[in-house]
mmCIF file of C-alpha atoms in Angstrom:
data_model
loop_
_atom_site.group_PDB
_atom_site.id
_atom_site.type_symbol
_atom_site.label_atom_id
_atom_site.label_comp_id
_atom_site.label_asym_id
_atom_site.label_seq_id
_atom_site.Cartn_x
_atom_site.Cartn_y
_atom_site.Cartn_z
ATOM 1 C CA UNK A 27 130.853 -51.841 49.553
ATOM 2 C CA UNK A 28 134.278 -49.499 50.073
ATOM 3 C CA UNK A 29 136.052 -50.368 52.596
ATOM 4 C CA UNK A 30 136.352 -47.873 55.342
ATOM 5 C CA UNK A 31 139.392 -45.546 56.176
ATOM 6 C CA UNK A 32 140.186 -45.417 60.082
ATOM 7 C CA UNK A 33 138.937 -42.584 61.818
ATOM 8 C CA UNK A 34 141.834 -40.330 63.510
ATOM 9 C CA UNK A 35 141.070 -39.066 66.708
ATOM 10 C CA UNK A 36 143.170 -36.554 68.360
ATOM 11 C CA UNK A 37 142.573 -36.283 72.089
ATOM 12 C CA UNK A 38 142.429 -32.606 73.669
ATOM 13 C CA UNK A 39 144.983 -30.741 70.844
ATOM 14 C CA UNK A 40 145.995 -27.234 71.845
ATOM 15 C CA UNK A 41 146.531 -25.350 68.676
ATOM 16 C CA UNK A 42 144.065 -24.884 65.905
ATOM 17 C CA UNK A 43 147.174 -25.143 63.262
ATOM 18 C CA UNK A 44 148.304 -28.474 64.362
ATOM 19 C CA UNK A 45 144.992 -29.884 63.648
ATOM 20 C CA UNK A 46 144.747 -28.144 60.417
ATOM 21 C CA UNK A 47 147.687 -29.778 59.499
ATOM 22 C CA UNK A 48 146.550 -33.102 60.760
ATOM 23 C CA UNK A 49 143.964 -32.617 58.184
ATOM 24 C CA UNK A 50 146.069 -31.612 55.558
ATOM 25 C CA UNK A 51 147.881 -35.053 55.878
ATOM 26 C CA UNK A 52 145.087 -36.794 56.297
ATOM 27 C CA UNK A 53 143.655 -35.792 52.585
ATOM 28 C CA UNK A 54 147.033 -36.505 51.391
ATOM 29 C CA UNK A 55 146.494 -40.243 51.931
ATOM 30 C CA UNK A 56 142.849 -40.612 51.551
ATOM 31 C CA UNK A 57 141.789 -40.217 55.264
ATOM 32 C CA UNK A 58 138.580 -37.637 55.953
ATOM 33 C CA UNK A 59 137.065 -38.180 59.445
ATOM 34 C CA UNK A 60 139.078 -36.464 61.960
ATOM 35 C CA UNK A 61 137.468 -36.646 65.443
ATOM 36 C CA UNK A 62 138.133 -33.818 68.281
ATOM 37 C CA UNK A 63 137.984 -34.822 72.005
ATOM 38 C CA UNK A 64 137.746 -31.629 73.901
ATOM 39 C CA UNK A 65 140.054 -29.029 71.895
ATOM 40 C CA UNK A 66 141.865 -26.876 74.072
ATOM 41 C CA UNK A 67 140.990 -23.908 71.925
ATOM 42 C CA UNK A 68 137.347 -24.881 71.144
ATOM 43 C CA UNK A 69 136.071 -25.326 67.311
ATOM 44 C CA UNK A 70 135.395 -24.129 64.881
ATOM 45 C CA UNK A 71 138.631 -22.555 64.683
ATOM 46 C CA UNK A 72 139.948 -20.859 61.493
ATOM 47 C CA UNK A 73 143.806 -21.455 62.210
ATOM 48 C CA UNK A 74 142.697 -25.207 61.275
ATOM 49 C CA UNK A 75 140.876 -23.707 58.204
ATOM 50 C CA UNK A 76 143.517 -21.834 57.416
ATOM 51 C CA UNK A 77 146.559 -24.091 58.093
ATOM 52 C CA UNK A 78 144.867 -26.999 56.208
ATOM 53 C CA UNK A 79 145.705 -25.995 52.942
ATOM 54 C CA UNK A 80 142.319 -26.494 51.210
ATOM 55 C CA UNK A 81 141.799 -30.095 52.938
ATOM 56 C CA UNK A 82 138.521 -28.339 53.785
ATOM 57 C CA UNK A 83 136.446 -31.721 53.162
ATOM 58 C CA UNK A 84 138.037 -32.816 56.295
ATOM 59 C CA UNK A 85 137.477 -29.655 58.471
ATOM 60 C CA UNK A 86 133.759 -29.646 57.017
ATOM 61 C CA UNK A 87 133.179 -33.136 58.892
ATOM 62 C CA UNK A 88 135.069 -32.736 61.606
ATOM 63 C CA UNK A 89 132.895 -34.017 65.039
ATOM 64 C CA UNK A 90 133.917 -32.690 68.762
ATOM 65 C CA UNK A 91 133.151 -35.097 71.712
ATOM 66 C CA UNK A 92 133.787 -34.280 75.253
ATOM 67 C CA UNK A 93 135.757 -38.021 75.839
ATOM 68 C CA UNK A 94 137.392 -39.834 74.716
ATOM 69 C CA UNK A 95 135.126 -42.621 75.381
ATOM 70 C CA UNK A 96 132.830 -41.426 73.384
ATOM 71 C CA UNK A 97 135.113 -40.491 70.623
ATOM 72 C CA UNK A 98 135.851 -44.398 70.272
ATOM 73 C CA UNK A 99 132.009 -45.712 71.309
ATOM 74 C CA UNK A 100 130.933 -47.204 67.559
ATOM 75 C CA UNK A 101 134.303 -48.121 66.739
ATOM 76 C CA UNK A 102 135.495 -52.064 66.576
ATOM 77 C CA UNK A 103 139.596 -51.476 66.881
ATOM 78 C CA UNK A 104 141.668 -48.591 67.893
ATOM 79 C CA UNK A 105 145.331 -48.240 68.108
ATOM 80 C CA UNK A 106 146.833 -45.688 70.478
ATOM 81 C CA UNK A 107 150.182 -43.822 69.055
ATOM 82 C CA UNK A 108 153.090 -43.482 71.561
ATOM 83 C CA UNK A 109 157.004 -43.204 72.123
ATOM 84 C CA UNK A 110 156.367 -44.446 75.518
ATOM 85 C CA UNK A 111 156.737 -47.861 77.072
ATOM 86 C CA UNK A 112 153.652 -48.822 78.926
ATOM 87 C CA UNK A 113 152.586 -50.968 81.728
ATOM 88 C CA UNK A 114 150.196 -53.510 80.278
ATOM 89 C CA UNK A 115 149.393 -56.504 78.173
ATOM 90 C CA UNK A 116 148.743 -54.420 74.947
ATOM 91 C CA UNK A 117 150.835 -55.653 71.556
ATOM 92 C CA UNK A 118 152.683 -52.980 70.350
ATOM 93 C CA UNK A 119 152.923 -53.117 66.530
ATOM 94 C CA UNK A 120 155.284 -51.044 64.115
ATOM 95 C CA UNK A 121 153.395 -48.564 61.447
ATOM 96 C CA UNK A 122 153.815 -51.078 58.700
ATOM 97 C CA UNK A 123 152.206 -54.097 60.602
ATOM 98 C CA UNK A 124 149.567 -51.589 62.164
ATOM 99 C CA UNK A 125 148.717 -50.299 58.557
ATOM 100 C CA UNK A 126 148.631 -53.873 57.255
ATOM 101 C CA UNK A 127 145.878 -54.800 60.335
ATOM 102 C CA UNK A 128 143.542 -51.831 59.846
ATOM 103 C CA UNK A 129 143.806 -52.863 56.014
ATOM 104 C CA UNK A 130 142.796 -56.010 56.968
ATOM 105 C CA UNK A 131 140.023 -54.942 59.877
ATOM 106 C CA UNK A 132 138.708 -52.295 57.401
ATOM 107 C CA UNK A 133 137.815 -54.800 54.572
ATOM 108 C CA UNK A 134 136.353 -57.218 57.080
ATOM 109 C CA UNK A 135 133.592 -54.591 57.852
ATOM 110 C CA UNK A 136 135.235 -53.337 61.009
ATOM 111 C CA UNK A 137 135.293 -49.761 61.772
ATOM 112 C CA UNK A 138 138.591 -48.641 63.068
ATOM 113 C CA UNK A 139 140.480 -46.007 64.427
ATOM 114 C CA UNK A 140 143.801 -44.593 65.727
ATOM 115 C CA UNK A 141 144.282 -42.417 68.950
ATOM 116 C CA UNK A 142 146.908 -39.469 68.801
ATOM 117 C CA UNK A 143 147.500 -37.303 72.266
ATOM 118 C CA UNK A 144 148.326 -34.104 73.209
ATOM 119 C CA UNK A 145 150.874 -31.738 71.752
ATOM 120 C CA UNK A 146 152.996 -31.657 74.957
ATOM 121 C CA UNK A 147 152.875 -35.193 76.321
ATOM 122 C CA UNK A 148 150.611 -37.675 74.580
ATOM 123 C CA UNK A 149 148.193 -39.889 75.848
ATOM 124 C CA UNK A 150 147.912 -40.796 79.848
ATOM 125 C CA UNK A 151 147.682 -44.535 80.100
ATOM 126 C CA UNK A 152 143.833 -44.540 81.395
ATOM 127 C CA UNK A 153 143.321 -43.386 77.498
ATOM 128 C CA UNK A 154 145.984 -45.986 76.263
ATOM 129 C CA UNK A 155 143.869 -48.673 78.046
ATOM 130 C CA UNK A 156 140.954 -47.674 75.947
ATOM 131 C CA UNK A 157 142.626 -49.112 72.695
ATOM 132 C CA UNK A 158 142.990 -52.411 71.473
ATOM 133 C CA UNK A 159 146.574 -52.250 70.320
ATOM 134 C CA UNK A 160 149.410 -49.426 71.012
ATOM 135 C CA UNK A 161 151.559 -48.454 67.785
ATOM 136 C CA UNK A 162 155.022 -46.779 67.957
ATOM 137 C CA UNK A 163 157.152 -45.631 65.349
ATOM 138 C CA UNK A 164 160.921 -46.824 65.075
ATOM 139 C CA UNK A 165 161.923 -42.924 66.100
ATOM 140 C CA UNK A 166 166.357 -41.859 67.862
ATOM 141 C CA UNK A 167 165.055 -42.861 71.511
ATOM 142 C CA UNK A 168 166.859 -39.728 72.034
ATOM 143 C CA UNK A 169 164.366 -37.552 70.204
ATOM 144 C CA UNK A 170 161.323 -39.673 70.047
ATOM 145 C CA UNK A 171 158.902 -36.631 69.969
ATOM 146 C CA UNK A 172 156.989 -36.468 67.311
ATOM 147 C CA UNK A 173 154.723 -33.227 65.876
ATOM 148 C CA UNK A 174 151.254 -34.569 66.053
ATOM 149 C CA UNK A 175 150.665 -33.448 61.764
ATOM 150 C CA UNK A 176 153.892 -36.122 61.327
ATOM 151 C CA UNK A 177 152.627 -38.606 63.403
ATOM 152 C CA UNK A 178 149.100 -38.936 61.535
ATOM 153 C CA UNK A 179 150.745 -38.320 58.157
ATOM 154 C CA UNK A 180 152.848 -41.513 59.055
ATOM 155 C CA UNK A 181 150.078 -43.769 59.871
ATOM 156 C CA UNK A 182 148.062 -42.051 57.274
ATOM 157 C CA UNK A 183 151.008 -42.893 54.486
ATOM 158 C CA UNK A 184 150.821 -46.675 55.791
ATOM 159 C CA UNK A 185 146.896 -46.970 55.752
ATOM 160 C CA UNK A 186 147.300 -45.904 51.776
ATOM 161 C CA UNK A 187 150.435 -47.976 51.441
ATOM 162 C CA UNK A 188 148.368 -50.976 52.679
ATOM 163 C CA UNK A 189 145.989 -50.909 49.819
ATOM 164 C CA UNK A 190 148.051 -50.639 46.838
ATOM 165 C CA UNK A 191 148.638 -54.035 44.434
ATOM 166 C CA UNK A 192 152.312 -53.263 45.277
ATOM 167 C CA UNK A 193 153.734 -51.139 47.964
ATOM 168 C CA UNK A 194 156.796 -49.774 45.913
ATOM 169 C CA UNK A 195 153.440 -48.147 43.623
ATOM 170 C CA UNK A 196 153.453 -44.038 42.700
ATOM 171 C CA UNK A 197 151.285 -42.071 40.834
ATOM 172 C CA UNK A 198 153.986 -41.539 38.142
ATOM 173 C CA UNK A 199 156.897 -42.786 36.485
ATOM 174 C CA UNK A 200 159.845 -41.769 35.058
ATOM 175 C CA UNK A 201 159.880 -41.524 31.008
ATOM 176 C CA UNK A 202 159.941 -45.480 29.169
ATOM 177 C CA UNK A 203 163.049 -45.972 27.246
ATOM 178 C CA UNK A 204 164.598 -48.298 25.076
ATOM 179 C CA UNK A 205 167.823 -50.020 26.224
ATOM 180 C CA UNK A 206 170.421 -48.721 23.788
ATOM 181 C CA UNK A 207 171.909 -51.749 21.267
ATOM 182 C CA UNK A 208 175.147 -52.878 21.167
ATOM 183 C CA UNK A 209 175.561 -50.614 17.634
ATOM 184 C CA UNK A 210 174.433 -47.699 18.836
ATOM 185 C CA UNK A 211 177.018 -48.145 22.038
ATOM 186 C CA UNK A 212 179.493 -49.080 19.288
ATOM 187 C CA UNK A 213 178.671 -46.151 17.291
ATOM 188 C CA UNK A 214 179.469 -44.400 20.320
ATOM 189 C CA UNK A 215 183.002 -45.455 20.685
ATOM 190 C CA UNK A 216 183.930 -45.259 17.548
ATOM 191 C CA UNK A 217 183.272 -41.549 17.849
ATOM 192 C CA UNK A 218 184.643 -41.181 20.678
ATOM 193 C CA UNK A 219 187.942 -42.641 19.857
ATOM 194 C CA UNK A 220 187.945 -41.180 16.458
ATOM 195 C CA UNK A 221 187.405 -37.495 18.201
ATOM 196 C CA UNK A 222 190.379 -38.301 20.869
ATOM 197 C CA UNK A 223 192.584 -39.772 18.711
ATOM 198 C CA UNK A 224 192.365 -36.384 16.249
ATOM 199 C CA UNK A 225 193.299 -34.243 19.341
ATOM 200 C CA UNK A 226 196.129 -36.662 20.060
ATOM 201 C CA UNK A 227 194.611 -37.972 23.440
ATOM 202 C CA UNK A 228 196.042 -41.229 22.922
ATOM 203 C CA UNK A 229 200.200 -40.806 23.947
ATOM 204 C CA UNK A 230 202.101 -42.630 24.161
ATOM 205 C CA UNK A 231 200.720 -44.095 21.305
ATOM 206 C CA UNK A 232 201.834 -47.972 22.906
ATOM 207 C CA UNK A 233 199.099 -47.313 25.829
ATOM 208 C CA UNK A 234 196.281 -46.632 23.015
ATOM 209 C CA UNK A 235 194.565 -50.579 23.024
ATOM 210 C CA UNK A 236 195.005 -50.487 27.440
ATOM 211 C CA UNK A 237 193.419 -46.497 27.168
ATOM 212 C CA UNK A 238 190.623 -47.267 24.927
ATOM 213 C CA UNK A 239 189.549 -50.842 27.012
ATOM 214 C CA UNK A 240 189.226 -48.349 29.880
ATOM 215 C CA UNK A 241 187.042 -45.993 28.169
ATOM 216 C CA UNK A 242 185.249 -48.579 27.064
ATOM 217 C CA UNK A 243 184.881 -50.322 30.481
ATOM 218 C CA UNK A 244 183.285 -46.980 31.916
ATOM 219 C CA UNK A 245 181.548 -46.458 29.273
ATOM 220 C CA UNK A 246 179.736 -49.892 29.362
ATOM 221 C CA UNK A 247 179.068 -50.060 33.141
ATOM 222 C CA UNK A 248 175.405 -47.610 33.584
ATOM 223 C CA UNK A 249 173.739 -49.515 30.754
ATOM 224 C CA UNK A 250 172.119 -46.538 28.457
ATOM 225 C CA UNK A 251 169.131 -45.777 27.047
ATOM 226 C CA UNK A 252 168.878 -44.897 23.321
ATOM 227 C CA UNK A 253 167.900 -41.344 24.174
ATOM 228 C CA UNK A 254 170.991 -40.709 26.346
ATOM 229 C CA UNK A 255 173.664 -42.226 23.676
ATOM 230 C CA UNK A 256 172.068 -39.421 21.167
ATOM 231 C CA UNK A 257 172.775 -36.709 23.785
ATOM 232 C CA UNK A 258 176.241 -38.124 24.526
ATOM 233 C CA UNK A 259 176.593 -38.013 20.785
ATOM 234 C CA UNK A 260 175.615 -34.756 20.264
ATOM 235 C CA UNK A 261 178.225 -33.126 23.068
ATOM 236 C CA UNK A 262 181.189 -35.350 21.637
ATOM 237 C CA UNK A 263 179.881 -33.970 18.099
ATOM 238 C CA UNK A 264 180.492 -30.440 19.268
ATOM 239 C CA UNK A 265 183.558 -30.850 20.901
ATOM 240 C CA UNK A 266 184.942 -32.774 18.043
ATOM 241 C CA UNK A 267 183.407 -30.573 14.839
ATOM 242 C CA UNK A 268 182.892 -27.647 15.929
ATOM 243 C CA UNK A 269 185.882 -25.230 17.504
ATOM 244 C CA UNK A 270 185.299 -21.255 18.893
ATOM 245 C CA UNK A 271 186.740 -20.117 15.044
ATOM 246 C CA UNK A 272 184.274 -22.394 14.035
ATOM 247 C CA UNK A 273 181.050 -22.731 16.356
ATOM 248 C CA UNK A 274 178.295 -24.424 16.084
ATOM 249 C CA UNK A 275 175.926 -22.929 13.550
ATOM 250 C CA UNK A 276 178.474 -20.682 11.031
ATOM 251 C CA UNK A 277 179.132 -23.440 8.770
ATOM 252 C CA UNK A 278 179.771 -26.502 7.966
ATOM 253 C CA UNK A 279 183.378 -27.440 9.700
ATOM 254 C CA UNK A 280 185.786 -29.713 7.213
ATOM 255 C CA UNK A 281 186.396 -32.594 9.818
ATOM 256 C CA UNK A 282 182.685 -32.955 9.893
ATOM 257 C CA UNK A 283 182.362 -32.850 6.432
ATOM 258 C CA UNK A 284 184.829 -35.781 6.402
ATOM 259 C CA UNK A 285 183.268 -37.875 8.522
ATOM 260 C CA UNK A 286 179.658 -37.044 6.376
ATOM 261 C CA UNK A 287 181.307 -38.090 3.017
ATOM 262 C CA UNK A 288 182.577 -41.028 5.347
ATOM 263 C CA UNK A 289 179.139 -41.971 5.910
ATOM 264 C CA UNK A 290 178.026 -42.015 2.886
ATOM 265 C CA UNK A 291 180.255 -43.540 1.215
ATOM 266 C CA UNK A 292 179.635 -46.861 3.381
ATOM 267 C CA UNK A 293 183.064 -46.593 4.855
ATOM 268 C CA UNK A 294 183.366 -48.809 8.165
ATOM 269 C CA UNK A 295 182.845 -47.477 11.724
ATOM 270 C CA UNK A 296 180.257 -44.652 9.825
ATOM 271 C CA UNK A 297 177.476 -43.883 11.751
ATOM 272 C CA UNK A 298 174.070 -42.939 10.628
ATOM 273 C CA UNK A 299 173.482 -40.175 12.685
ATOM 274 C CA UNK A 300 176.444 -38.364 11.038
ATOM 275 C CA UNK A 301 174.123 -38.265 7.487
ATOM 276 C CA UNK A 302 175.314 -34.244 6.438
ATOM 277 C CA UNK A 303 172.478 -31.980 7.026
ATOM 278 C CA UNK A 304 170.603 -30.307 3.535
ATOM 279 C CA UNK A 305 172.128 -26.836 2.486
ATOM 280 C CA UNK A 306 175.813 -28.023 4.185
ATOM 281 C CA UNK A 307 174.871 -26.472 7.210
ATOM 282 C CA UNK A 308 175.397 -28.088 11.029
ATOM 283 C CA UNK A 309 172.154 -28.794 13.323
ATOM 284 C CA UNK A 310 171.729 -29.137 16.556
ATOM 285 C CA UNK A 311 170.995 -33.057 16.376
ATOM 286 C CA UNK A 312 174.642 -33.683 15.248
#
């Protein structure tokens, strides 16, 4: 049996796009019964439709009461939303804790819900008292309004967050790489030091061992991937082979050529990736 989302309730809302917005957010986190106590503006209304950005599965259902106590009648826990102390014995719970509990109430077979008040000023307390539990979000007590669409997308982002195998889940991930090797980061140097030490980078020529440990020191400190030594490879490969008399694609520059015969000749430091292209021309993967 699927466990069931909490219904959100919004208690006499004045504009038709606030609630169409309070539907958007809702389908953005899995949430699609949206109950209406007395709507200022009477429904249907197309600003919802229109304002909901194709979360029309949620206008579709949408049910209208006339109170809030009957809004809340077949439901088995309800948290009111509010930036407001109250009077009371109610616990007040942050979002995370209140998503965690109608995670919890919702797979026990309980039907929940969450109250949300008016545009202007929120929920008197007579409609607080009908709630189980108040929940408040840790909002500048300075500006602790909240637009009603941002207050359900909040507790709607928490309800989903509650049900994932790991809260820190996303739909998608960034691309899998290999950690570079310690050959391919020396292969990196090398050419590096090789490409400064032809322009004459290293002077006085005493500080050359203290310049280089520096290089290497930033160069060692982000840990790369394979795929971002080959990029680094290819810009030092154009600054050091290629010049504006000789740019990248009109021939095949002597220095490179050099290091290619280098290469394959098995000298030491030679790298691979500098094998000279067929026809003697320079590619784009230098």
């Amino acid at each position: 049996m699927p466990t069931a989302a909490p219904v959100i309730i919004l208690v006499e809302p004045q504009l038709g796009e606030n609630i169409g917005m309070v539907a958007r957010a809702m389908a953005n986190f899995g949430l699609g019964e949206l109950r209406l106590v007395n709507p200022r503006d009477g429904w249907p209304n197309e600003k919802a439709r229109s304002a909901a950005s194709n979360a029309d599965h949620v206008i579709d259902r949408v049910v209208v009461f006339p109170d809030l106590a009957s809004a809340v009648a077949d439901l088995n826990f309800v948290f009111a939303t509010t930036a407001r102390e109250r009077d009371g014995f109610k616990e007040v719970r942050g979002p995370v804790e209140a998503g965690r509990m109608l995670r919890g109430h919702s797979v026990s077979g309980l039907r929940t819900g969450i109250l949300f008040g008016r545009e202007r000023f929120g929920l008197y307390n007579e409609e607080v008292g009908l709630a189980d539990e108040i929940v408040t979000f840790p909002v500048d007590p300075m500006f602790a309004s909240l637009n009603i669409a941002q207050a359900v997308l909040l507790m709607s982002y928490e309800w989903m967050k509650s049900g994932l195998e790991d809260e820190t889940q996303t739909n998608f991930t960034g691309p899998e790489m290999t950690p570079a090797t310690k050959e391919q980061l020396h292969g990196l140097f090398n050419h590096l030091e090789s490409a400064l030490e032809a322009r004459g980078y290293f002077r006085p020529a005493a500080k050359k061992p203290k310049m280089v440990d520096n290089l290497r020191s930033v160069l060692t400190r982000p840990g790369f991937f394979a795929p971002e030594l080959k990029v680094l490879r290819g810009v030092i490969a154009s600054l050091d082979y290629f010049s504006p008399k000789e740019p990248r694609g009109k021939g095949y520059p002597e220095r490179k050529a050099k290091v290619d015969h280098a290469a394959h000749s098995g000298s030491a430091g030679a790298d691979e990736d500098e094998t000279p292209p067929i026809g003697g021309k320079g590619t784009d993967n230098d």
